[in-house]
Coordinates of C-alpha atoms and ligand atoms in Angstrom, one line a residue:
Chain A
X952 CA -131.8 132.7 24.1
X953 CA -135.1 132.8 22.2
X954 CA -138.2 134.0 23.9
X955 CA -141.9 133.8 22.9
X956 CA -144.0 136.5 24.6
X957 CA -147.7 136.4 24.8
X958 CA -149.9 139.4 26.0
X959 CA -153.7 139.0 25.9
X960 CA -154.6 140.5 29.3
X961 CA -156.9 143.2 27.9
X962 CA -158.5 143.8 24.5
X963 CA -155.2 144.5 22.6
X964 CA -153.1 141.5 21.5
X965 CA -149.4 141.3 21.3
X966 CA -147.1 138.4 20.5
X967 CA -143.3 138.6 19.9
X968 CA -140.3 136.4 19.3
X969 CA -137.1 137.9 20.7
X970 CA -133.6 136.3 20.1
X971 CA -130.7 137.4 22.2
X972 CA -132.2 140.7 23.0
X973 CA -133.2 141.4 19.4
X974 CA -136.9 141.6 18.4
X975 CA -137.3 139.2 15.4
X976 CA -141.0 139.7 15.0
X977 CA -143.7 141.4 16.9
X978 CA -147.3 142.1 16.4
X979 CA -149.4 144.6 18.3
X980 CA -153.2 144.7 17.5
X981 CA -156.0 146.7 18.9
X982 CA -158.9 145.6 16.7
X983 CA -160.9 144.1 19.5
X984 CA -161.2 140.6 18.2
X985 CA -161.6 137.6 20.4
X986 CA -158.2 136.4 21.6
X987 CA -159.4 132.8 21.4
X988 CA -159.8 133.3 17.6
X989 CA -156.7 135.3 17.0
X990 CA -154.0 134.4 19.5
X991 CA -153.0 130.9 18.2
X992 CA -153.1 131.8 14.5
X993 CA -150.9 134.9 15.3
X994 CA -148.4 132.8 17.2
X995 CA -148.3 130.4 14.3
X996 CA -147.8 133.2 11.8
X997 CA -144.9 134.7 13.9
X998 CA -143.1 131.4 14.1
X999 CA -143.5 131.1 10.3
X1000 CA -142.1 134.6 9.8
X1001 CA -139.2 133.9 12.2
X1002 CA -138.6 130.6 10.3
X1003 CA -138.7 128.8 13.6
X1004 CA -140.4 125.7 15.0
X1005 CA -142.1 125.6 18.4
X1006 CA -139.2 123.5 19.8
X1007 CA -136.7 126.3 18.9
X1008 CA -137.7 128.6 21.7
X1009 CA -135.9 128.6 25.1
X1010 CA -138.5 130.3 27.3
X1011 CA -142.0 131.8 27.3
X1012 CA -143.1 135.0 28.9
X1013 CA -146.8 135.7 29.5
X1014 CA -148.7 138.7 30.8
X1015 CA -150.2 137.2 34.0
X1016 CA -152.8 139.9 34.8
X1017 CA -154.6 141.8 36.1
X1018 CA -157.1 142.7 33.3
X1019 CA -159.9 140.9 31.6
X1020 CA -160.4 137.6 33.3
X1021 CA -161.1 135.7 30.0
X1022 CA -158.2 137.5 28.2
X1023 CA -155.7 136.6 30.9
X1024 CA -156.8 133.0 31.0
X1025 CA -156.5 132.6 27.2
X1026 CA -152.9 133.9 27.3
X1027 CA -152.0 131.9 30.4
X1028 CA -153.6 128.7 29.1
X1029 CA -151.7 128.9 25.8
X1030 CA -148.4 129.8 27.5
X1031 CA -148.8 127.1 30.2
X1032 CA -149.7 124.4 27.6
X1033 CA -146.8 125.4 25.3
X1034 CA -144.3 125.7 28.2
X1035 CA -145.4 122.4 29.7
X1036 CA -145.5 120.3 26.5
X1037 CA -142.3 121.8 25.1
X1038 CA -140.5 121.6 28.5
X1039 CA -139.6 125.3 28.6
X1040 CA -139.6 127.6 31.6
X1041 CA -142.5 130.0 31.9
X1042 CA -142.1 133.5 33.3
X1043 CA -145.1 135.6 34.3
X1044 CA -145.0 139.4 34.3
X1045 CA -147.7 141.8 35.6
X1046 CA -149.7 143.2 32.7
X1047 CA -149.5 146.6 34.5
X1048 CA -145.7 146.4 34.5
X1049 CA -145.7 145.5 30.8
X1050 CA -147.6 148.6 30.0
X1051 CA -145.5 150.8 32.4
X1052 CA -142.4 149.5 30.6
X1053 CA -143.5 151.5 27.5
X1054 CA -142.8 154.7 29.6
X1055 CA -139.6 153.6 31.3
X1056 CA -137.6 156.5 29.9
X1057 CA -139.9 159.0 31.6
X1058 CA -138.1 160.8 34.4
X1059 CA -140.7 160.6 37.1
X1060 CA -143.6 158.4 38.3
X1061 CA -145.2 156.0 35.9
X1062 CA -148.8 155.0 36.6
X1063 CA -150.3 152.3 34.4
X1064 CA -154.0 151.4 34.8
X1065 CA -156.9 149.4 33.4
X1066 CA -160.6 150.3 34.0
X1067 CA -162.2 147.8 36.4
X1068 CA -165.7 149.5 36.1
X1069 CA -167.7 151.4 38.7
X1070 CA -164.9 154.0 39.2
X1071 CA -162.4 151.3 40.1
X1072 CA -159.1 150.5 38.4
X1073 CA -156.3 148.0 38.4
X1074 CA -153.2 150.2 38.9
X1075 CA -149.5 150.1 39.4
X1076 CA -147.1 152.9 40.3
X1077 CA -143.4 152.6 39.3
X1078 CA -140.4 154.8 38.8
X1079 CA -137.0 154.7 37.0
X1080 CA -135.8 152.7 34.0
X1081 CA -135.8 149.5 36.2
X1082 CA -139.5 150.1 37.0
X1083 CA -139.0 150.1 40.8
X1084 CA -142.4 149.5 42.5
X1085 CA -143.7 152.6 44.3
X1086 CA -147.1 151.1 45.1
X1087 CA -148.0 147.4 44.9
X1088 CA -150.3 146.7 42.0
X1089 CA -153.9 146.5 43.1
X1090 CA -157.6 146.9 42.5
X1091 CA -158.6 150.3 43.9
X1092 CA -161.0 153.1 43.5
X1093 CA -159.8 155.9 41.1
X1094 CA -160.2 158.4 43.9
X1095 CA -157.9 156.5 46.3
X1096 CA -155.3 156.1 43.5
X1097 CA -155.3 159.8 42.7
X1098 CA -155.0 160.9 46.3
X1099 CA -152.0 158.6 46.7
X1100 CA -150.4 160.0 43.6
X1101 CA -151.1 163.5 44.8
X1102 CA -149.3 162.9 48.0
X1103 CA -146.1 161.9 46.0
X1104 CA -146.1 165.5 44.6
X1105 CA -144.1 164.5 41.5
X1106 CA -144.9 164.5 37.7
X1107 CA -146.9 161.3 36.8
X1108 CA -147.0 159.7 33.4
X1109 CA -150.4 158.0 32.9
X1110 CA -150.3 155.1 30.6
X1111 CA -153.0 152.7 29.2
X1112 CA -155.9 152.9 26.7
X1113 CA -158.4 153.2 29.6
X1114 CA -156.7 156.4 31.0
X1115 CA -159.0 158.3 28.6
X1116 CA -162.0 157.2 30.8
X1117 CA -160.6 159.1 33.8
X1118 CA -158.9 162.0 32.1
X1119 CA -161.1 164.7 33.6
X1120 CA -160.8 163.3 37.1
X1121 CA -157.0 163.0 36.8
X1122 CA -156.6 166.6 35.6
X1123 CA -158.8 167.9 38.4
X1124 CA -156.8 166.1 41.1
X1125 CA -153.2 166.4 39.7
X1126 CA -153.3 169.5 37.5
X1127 CA -149.9 170.2 35.9
X1128 CA -148.4 167.1 37.4
X1129 CA -150.4 164.8 35.2
X1130 CA -148.8 163.8 31.9
X1131 CA -150.6 161.6 29.4
X1132 CA -148.8 159.1 27.3
X1133 CA -149.2 159.4 23.5
X1134 CA -151.5 156.8 22.0
X1135 CA -148.6 155.1 20.2
X1136 CA -147.3 153.8 23.6
X1137 CA -150.6 153.0 25.2
X1138 CA -150.7 149.4 23.8
X1139 CA -148.9 146.7 25.6
X1140 CA -146.0 145.1 23.7
X1141 CA -144.9 141.5 24.0
X1142 CA -141.3 142.6 23.3
X1143 CA -141.5 144.8 26.5
X1144 CA -143.0 141.8 28.3
X1145 CA -140.0 139.7 27.3
X1146 CA -137.6 142.5 28.4
X1147 CA -139.1 142.6 31.9
X1148 CA -139.2 138.7 32.0
X1149 CA -135.5 138.6 31.2
X1150 CA -134.7 140.6 34.4
X1151 CA -136.3 137.8 36.4
X1152 CA -134.7 134.4 37.3
X1153 CA -136.0 131.5 35.2
X1154 CA -138.2 129.2 37.2
X1155 CA -137.8 125.4 37.0
X1156 CA -139.9 123.6 34.3
X1157 CA -141.8 121.7 37.1
X1158 CA -143.3 125.0 38.2
X1159 CA -145.3 125.4 35.0
X1160 CA -148.2 123.3 36.3
X1161 CA -148.7 125.7 39.3
X1162 CA -148.7 128.8 37.2
X1163 CA -151.9 130.8 37.8
X1164 CA -153.2 134.2 36.6
X1165 CA -153.0 137.1 38.9
X1166 CA -156.5 138.4 38.9
X1167 CA -156.0 140.8 41.9
X1168 CA -159.7 140.1 42.7
X1169 CA -161.8 137.3 44.0
X1170 CA -164.6 136.0 41.8
X1171 CA -167.8 137.7 43.0
X1172 CA -169.4 134.4 44.2
X1173 CA -166.3 133.7 46.3
X1174 CA -166.2 137.2 47.8
X1175 CA -169.9 136.8 48.8
X1176 CA -169.3 133.4 50.2
X1177 CA -166.4 134.6 52.4
X1178 CA -168.6 137.5 53.6
X1179 CA -171.3 134.9 54.6
X1180 CA -168.8 132.8 56.4
X1181 CA -167.7 135.8 58.5
X1182 CA -171.3 136.6 59.5
X1183 CA -171.8 133.1 60.9
Chain B
X80 CA -154.6 100.3 9.0
X81 CA -152.6 101.8 11.8
X82 CA -154.2 102.7 15.1
X83 CA -156.0 106.0 15.5
X84 CA -155.0 107.4 18.9
X85 CA -156.8 110.5 20.0
X86 CA -156.1 112.8 22.9
X87 CA -159.4 114.3 23.9
X88 CA -160.0 117.3 26.2
X89 CA -163.3 118.4 27.8
X90 CA -163.8 121.5 29.9
X91 CA -167.4 122.5 29.1
X92 CA -168.7 122.8 32.7
X93 CA -167.1 121.9 36.0
X94 CA -164.9 118.9 35.2
X95 CA -161.4 119.3 33.8
X96 CA -161.0 116.1 31.8
X97 CA -158.7 114.4 29.3
X98 CA -158.5 111.0 27.8
X99 CA -156.7 108.9 25.2
X100 CA -158.8 106.7 23.1
X101 CA -157.5 104.1 20.6
X102 CA -159.6 103.3 17.5
X103 CA -162.8 104.9 18.9
X104 CA -163.6 102.5 21.6
X105 CA -160.5 101.5 23.6
X106 CA -159.9 103.7 26.7
X107 CA -156.1 103.9 27.0
X108 CA -156.4 106.5 29.9
X109 CA -159.1 108.7 31.3
X110 CA -158.6 111.5 33.8
X111 CA -161.3 113.6 35.4
X112 CA -160.6 116.4 37.9
X113 CA -163.9 117.4 39.5
X114 CA -164.7 120.8 41.0
X115 CA -167.7 119.6 42.9
X116 CA -166.2 120.2 46.3
X117 CA -165.5 123.8 45.4
X118 CA -168.7 124.5 43.6
X119 CA -170.8 123.0 46.5
X120 CA -170.1 126.2 48.5
X121 CA -172.2 128.1 46.0
X122 CA -175.0 125.6 45.5
X123 CA -174.3 125.2 41.8
X124 CA -171.7 125.9 39.2
X125 CA -170.4 129.4 39.1
X126 CA -168.9 130.1 35.7
X127 CA -166.1 132.3 36.8
X128 CA -165.0 129.8 39.5
X129 CA -165.2 127.0 37.0
X130 CA -162.9 128.8 34.5
X131 CA -160.4 129.6 37.3
X132 CA -160.2 125.9 38.3
X133 CA -159.8 124.8 34.7
X134 CA -156.8 127.0 34.2
X135 CA -155.2 125.6 37.4
X136 CA -155.8 122.0 36.4
X137 CA -155.5 121.8 32.7
X138 CA -151.8 120.9 32.1
X139 CA -151.8 118.6 35.2
X140 CA -154.8 116.6 33.8
X141 CA -153.3 116.3 30.3
X142 CA -149.9 115.3 31.6
X143 CA -151.5 112.6 33.9
X144 CA -153.5 111.3 30.9
X145 CA -150.3 110.9 28.8
X146 CA -148.4 109.4 31.7
X147 CA -151.1 106.8 32.5
X148 CA -151.2 105.9 28.8
X149 CA -147.4 105.7 28.8
X150 CA -147.5 107.8 25.6
X151 CA -145.6 110.7 24.0
X152 CA -147.2 113.4 21.8
X153 CA -145.6 111.7 18.8
X154 CA -147.8 108.6 19.5
X155 CA -151.0 110.6 18.8
X156 CA -153.0 110.9 15.7
X157 CA -155.0 114.0 16.6
X158 CA -156.2 116.2 19.4
X159 CA -160.0 116.5 20.1
X160 CA -161.7 119.1 22.2
X161 CA -165.3 120.0 23.2
X162 CA -166.3 123.1 21.1
X163 CA -169.7 123.5 22.7
X164 CA -172.3 123.8 24.1
X165 CA -171.2 124.7 27.6
X166 CA -170.0 127.6 29.7
X167 CA -168.0 129.8 27.3
X168 CA -165.2 130.7 29.7
X169 CA -164.8 127.1 30.6
X170 CA -164.8 125.9 27.0
X171 CA -162.1 128.4 26.1
X172 CA -159.6 126.8 28.5
X173 CA -159.9 123.3 26.9
X174 CA -159.9 124.8 23.4
X175 CA -156.9 127.0 23.8
X176 CA -154.9 124.2 25.6
X177 CA -155.9 121.8 22.7
X178 CA -154.8 124.3 20.1
X179 CA -151.5 125.1 21.8
X180 CA -150.8 121.4 22.2
X181 CA -151.8 120.6 18.6
X182 CA -149.6 123.5 17.4
X183 CA -146.6 122.4 19.5
X184 CA -146.7 118.9 18.0
X185 CA -148.2 119.6 14.6
X186 CA -151.3 117.5 15.1
X187 CA -154.8 118.0 13.6
X188 CA -157.6 119.3 15.8
X189 CA -161.1 117.9 15.9
X190 CA -163.9 120.1 17.4
X191 CA -166.5 117.9 19.1
X192 CA -170.1 118.7 20.1
X193 CA -170.6 117.9 23.8
X194 CA -173.9 116.0 23.2
X195 CA -172.4 114.0 20.4
X196 CA -169.8 113.1 23.0
X197 CA -172.4 112.0 25.5
X198 CA -174.0 109.8 22.8
X199 CA -170.7 108.3 21.7
X200 CA -169.9 107.3 25.3
X201 CA -171.9 104.2 24.3
X202 CA -169.3 103.4 21.6
X203 CA -166.9 102.8 24.5
X204 CA -169.1 100.0 25.8
X205 CA -170.4 98.3 22.6
X206 CA -170.7 99.0 18.9
X207 CA -173.6 101.3 18.1
X208 CA -176.5 99.8 16.1
X209 CA -178.3 102.0 13.6
X210 CA -180.9 103.4 13.3
X211 CA -180.5 104.5 16.9
X212 CA -182.4 106.7 19.3
X213 CA -180.6 108.5 22.1
X214 CA -182.1 110.1 25.1
X215 CA -179.7 112.7 26.4
X216 CA -180.5 113.9 29.9
X217 CA -178.2 116.1 32.0
X218 CA -178.0 119.3 34.0
X219 CA -178.0 121.2 30.7
X220 CA -179.9 119.0 28.3
X221 CA -182.9 117.0 27.7
X222 CA -183.0 115.8 24.1
X223 CA -184.2 112.9 21.9
X224 CA -181.8 112.4 19.1
X225 CA -182.3 110.1 16.1
X226 CA -179.3 108.7 14.3
X227 CA -179.6 107.0 10.9
X228 CA -175.9 106.2 10.9
X229 CA -172.6 107.4 12.4
X230 CA -172.3 111.2 12.3
X231 CA -176.0 111.7 11.4
X232 CA -178.0 113.5 14.1
X233 CA -181.6 114.6 14.0
X234 CA -182.9 116.3 17.2
X235 CA -186.6 115.1 17.3
X236 CA -187.4 116.5 20.7
X237 CA -185.9 118.8 23.3
X238 CA -186.8 120.7 26.4
X239 CA -188.7 124.0 26.0
X240 CA -187.6 125.3 29.4
X241 CA -185.5 123.6 32.1
X242 CA -183.3 120.6 31.5
X243 CA -184.3 117.5 33.5
X244 CA -181.1 117.8 35.6
X245 CA -181.8 121.4 36.3
X246 CA -185.3 120.6 37.6
X247 CA -183.7 118.0 39.9
X248 CA -181.3 120.5 41.3
X249 CA -184.0 123.1 41.9
X250 CA -186.3 120.6 43.6
X251 CA -183.4 119.4 45.7
X252 CA -183.0 123.0 46.9
X253 CA -186.7 123.1 47.9
X254 CA -186.1 120.0 49.9
X255 CA -182.9 121.5 51.5
X256 CA -180.7 118.9 49.8
X257 CA -177.1 119.8 48.9
X258 CA -175.8 120.4 45.4
X259 CA -175.8 118.4 43.1
X260 CA -179.4 117.4 43.9
X261 CA -180.1 114.5 41.5
X262 CA -178.6 111.6 43.5
X263 CA -180.3 112.8 46.7
X264 CA -183.8 113.0 45.1
X265 CA -183.2 109.6 43.5
X266 CA -182.3 108.1 46.9
X267 CA -185.2 109.7 48.7
X268 CA -187.7 108.7 46.1
X269 CA -186.7 105.1 46.7
X270 CA -187.5 105.4 50.4
X271 CA -191.2 106.3 49.8
X272 CA -194.0 103.8 48.9
X273 CA -196.2 106.5 47.7
X274 CA -195.5 109.8 46.0
X275 CA -197.3 113.2 46.1
X276 CA -199.3 113.5 42.9
X277 CA -197.7 116.0 40.5
X278 CA -198.7 116.9 36.9
X279 CA -197.0 115.5 33.8
X280 CA -196.3 117.8 30.9
X281 CA -197.2 115.8 27.7
X282 CA -197.1 118.7 25.2
X283 CA -199.5 116.8 22.9
X284 CA -197.9 114.6 20.2
X285 CA -194.5 116.3 20.2
X286 CA -191.3 114.8 21.5
X287 CA -190.5 118.0 23.3
X288 CA -190.3 118.2 27.1
X289 CA -191.1 120.8 29.7
X290 CA -190.1 120.6 33.4
X291 CA -190.7 124.1 34.7
X292 CA -194.4 123.5 35.4
X293 CA -193.5 120.4 37.4
X294 CA -190.9 122.4 39.3
X295 CA -193.4 125.1 40.1
X296 CA -195.9 122.5 41.2
X297 CA -193.4 121.2 43.7
X298 CA -192.6 124.7 45.0
X299 CA -196.4 125.5 45.3
X300 CA -197.0 122.3 47.1
X301 CA -194.3 123.1 49.7
X302 CA -195.6 126.7 50.0
X303 CA -199.2 125.5 50.6
X304 CA -198.1 123.0 53.2
X305 CA -196.0 125.6 55.0
X306 CA -199.0 128.0 55.1
X307 CA -201.1 125.3 56.6
X308 CA -198.4 124.7 59.1
X309 CA -198.0 121.1 57.9
X310 CA -194.7 119.3 57.5
X311 CA -193.9 117.9 54.0
X312 CA -192.5 114.4 53.8
X313 CA -189.5 114.9 51.6
X314 CA -189.4 111.2 50.5
X315 CA -193.0 111.5 49.1
X316 CA -192.2 114.8 47.4
X317 CA -189.1 113.3 45.8
X318 CA -191.0 110.2 44.7
X319 CA -193.9 112.3 43.2
X320 CA -191.4 114.5 41.3
X321 CA -189.2 111.7 40.1
X322 CA -192.3 109.6 39.0
X323 CA -193.5 112.5 36.9
X324 CA -190.1 113.1 35.2
X325 CA -189.5 109.4 34.6
X326 CA -192.9 108.6 33.2
X327 CA -192.7 111.4 30.7
X328 CA -189.2 110.6 29.6
X329 CA -189.9 106.9 29.3
X330 CA -193.2 107.2 27.5
X331 CA -191.8 109.6 24.9
X332 CA -188.7 107.6 24.4
X333 CA -190.6 104.4 23.8
X334 CA -193.0 106.1 21.4
X335 CA -190.1 107.6 19.4
X336 CA -188.3 104.3 19.3
X337 CA -191.3 102.6 17.8
X338 CA -192.1 105.4 15.4
X339 CA -188.6 105.5 14.1
X340 CA -188.2 101.8 14.1
X341 CA -184.8 101.8 15.8
X342 CA -182.5 98.9 16.4
X343 CA -181.0 100.4 19.6
X344 CA -181.9 102.9 22.3
X345 CA -179.3 104.5 24.4
X346 CA -179.5 106.9 27.4
X347 CA -176.7 109.4 27.9
X348 CA -175.8 112.3 30.1
X349 CA -175.5 112.7 33.9
X350 CA -179.2 112.1 34.6
X351 CA -179.1 108.7 32.9
X352 CA -177.2 107.6 36.0
X353 CA -180.5 108.0 37.9
X354 CA -181.7 104.6 39.1
X355 CA -185.3 105.4 38.8
X356 CA -185.0 106.5 35.2
X357 CA -182.7 103.6 34.3
X358 CA -184.9 100.9 35.6
X359 CA -188.0 102.4 34.1
X360 CA -186.4 102.6 30.7
X361 CA -184.9 99.1 31.0
X362 CA -188.3 97.6 31.9
X363 CA -190.1 99.4 29.1
X364 CA -187.6 98.4 26.4
X365 CA -187.5 94.8 27.6
X366 CA -191.2 94.7 27.0
X367 CA -190.8 96.3 23.6
X368 CA -187.9 93.9 22.8
X369 CA -185.7 96.8 21.7
X370 CA -182.0 96.7 22.9
X371 CA -181.4 99.4 25.4
X372 CA -178.1 100.5 26.9
X373 CA -176.7 103.0 29.3
X374 CA -173.0 103.5 29.6
X375 CA -171.4 102.9 33.0
X376 CA -171.8 105.8 35.5
X377 CA -168.3 107.3 34.9
X378 CA -169.1 107.8 31.2
X379 CA -172.6 109.2 31.9
X380 CA -171.2 112.3 33.7
X381 CA -168.9 114.6 31.8
X382 CA -165.6 113.1 30.7
X383 CA -163.2 113.3 27.8
X384 CA -163.3 109.6 26.8
X385 CA -166.7 110.2 25.2
X386 CA -165.2 113.2 23.3
X387 CA -162.4 111.0 22.1
X388 CA -164.8 108.3 20.9
X389 CA -166.9 110.8 18.9
X390 CA -163.8 112.5 17.6
X391 CA -162.5 109.2 16.1
X392 CA -165.5 108.9 13.9
X393 CA -165.2 112.6 13.0
X394 CA -161.5 112.0 12.1
X395 CA -162.5 109.2 9.8
X396 CA -165.1 111.4 8.1
X397 CA -162.4 114.1 7.6
X398 CA -163.7 116.7 10.1
X399 CA -160.9 119.1 11.2
X400 CA -160.8 122.3 13.2
X401 CA -158.0 124.9 13.1
X402 CA -156.1 127.3 15.3
X403 CA -158.8 129.9 15.1
X404 CA -161.4 127.6 16.7
X405 CA -163.5 129.4 19.3
X406 CA -165.8 128.2 22.1
X407 CA -169.5 128.1 21.0
X408 CA -171.6 128.1 24.2
X409 CA -175.0 127.5 22.3
X410 CA -173.7 125.2 19.6
X411 CA -176.3 123.2 17.8
X412 CA -176.0 119.5 17.2
X413 CA -175.4 119.0 13.5
X414 CA -174.5 116.0 11.4
X415 CA -170.9 115.7 10.3
X416 CA -171.5 113.5 7.4
Ligands
ZN2350 ZN1 -172.6 116.9 29.8

C-alpha cells in the first residue's frame, strides 16, 4: 500500500510517500514560502526521488484543517484533484491531530494548537498513543482552553509553532503541569498524517467530490449574515 | 496537423468553470457553476465565500466537462488555467487543480490572462481580423485593447477608478436593486423615455475612463431628492446613468477604432451583454462601416471556453507554465509573441 501525504494547513509544508508503513521520502519545510508555488514542485520531486509515477500510489491523505484558510484549500484542492483523476481514495485528517501525533509517546494530555488571532486558538486535546479525543477540536479563546486543561489536573504537552505566542499565559495558568514540546517536533509531518490516515477506513472513490476542508469557522460574511437573519 | 485539444479552467471570481476546446474555436464542452445564488446574500462577491465554493465544486466541474466531451485525459494536448487578474484565493483553486491534473497526466500547462480570455471569446464565434480593437467591460475591468495580431496586446485606455460594471452595481444599490445590478439597470433604463441629466467624464483626449464621478452624481441626486422629500423615478435615474456610461464608452471606442484604423471591433466582458451598450456600439460601427461583434451572452460572462480559446494560440506560440505557477491577482495584460 503506497500513500501520498499532503500537509499545507499552516505555514509549514510537508509531503511524504509511505510504502507499506515505511517512509520512502518525506520533506518538512518551514521557510514560509507560498504553498501554491512550492507544493506541486515538491510533490513532483518526491515522486522522482521515490522513482514512482502518480498512478503508482494507492491512496492519498491530506490535512483537512483547521488552519490557514488558503493553506488548507491549496492542499485539499491538490489532494482532491489527484485523488479524483487518478481514481484513488482520499482520507482527510485533522491538522491538529497530525501535529498531536508528533507527541503520541507522551504519557499525559497532548494539546496541539494554532493561533487564530485576537487571543483565540484552534485547539485539540488528546491522550494516549492512539490519540483518543479528550476535547473535540474547536475554535476557542485561549482562556477557555486553559481553564479546561486546568480542570483535567494532569501534565499537558503543548505542541505547535504558535504555542510560543501563548507561553506566558500557559505557564501562569498551568504552572508545573505545562510541558512544552521541543522545536524539532513542532512541525507537522506528512508521514504522521499518513500514519493517522491508515487507522481510518478507506472511503469510496466517489466520495472524493464531496471532500471539503474543515475550517472550524464560518467565513466572516456568513457569520454576519446569519446574525442578521436572527434579528429579523 | 493533429487536433489541439485544451482543457481550460477558470476560477478568477465567482464562477467555477471548465471547458474543452478543439483547435481554438470548437467548443467540445463547456461547464459553468455559478455562485450567484449564494453571493446574492451579501450583495456582492465575498472572496472567502468564493474560494470555499470553488474548492467544493472544482473536481465536479472538471469531471462533468470531460464526461460531456466524452474524453479521457489522454485525449488532451494541454491544460490551461486563468493566472490572473482576479481574486487571489479564488485563482489559487483553479491553478492548483490545473497543476495537479497536469502533473497526474504529464500534460503541459498554459497560464492565461483573464482579459486575453475575454477577448478570445470572439475566436469561438468567428476568426479575429487584425488589426483589432477590443472594448473589455466587466465588473472588474474597463479597457480598450489594440491588437496588431494574435498574441499582441496594447492597452490604450483603462479606467482610472471604478470599472463600468462596478459602477452599475453601486448605482443598482442606490436604487435598491438586487445584486448583480447591471441587468436591472439596463431593464429599467429601457422603461424610461427621458433620463436624469448626469455628467460625462471625457478625460480630454485620452482613451481612459472614469466612472466614480458619475456614481457620486447619482448618489448626490438621490440624496438631494430625499432631502427635498421628493421621490426619485428609478427608471429615469437608470436611463440617465446608462446614457452617460454608454455615450462615453461608444464615443471613445469609435475614436480609437478610427485612429488605429482597425479591421474589426469587438466587445468583451460581462457588461458587453448590456443591451443599451450593445445597440449603441452596433449603430455607431454600422455608420462607420467597421465590422463589430459581441460574443453570445454565455461567452461574455466568465467562462472557461474563452480561456481555452486564448490558450490554443498561446500553445502554438510556445507559451508554457510550470508546477510553481502562482495566482497573480493584479496581473498585467502583456503580449505573448
Ligand atoms: Zn471576467
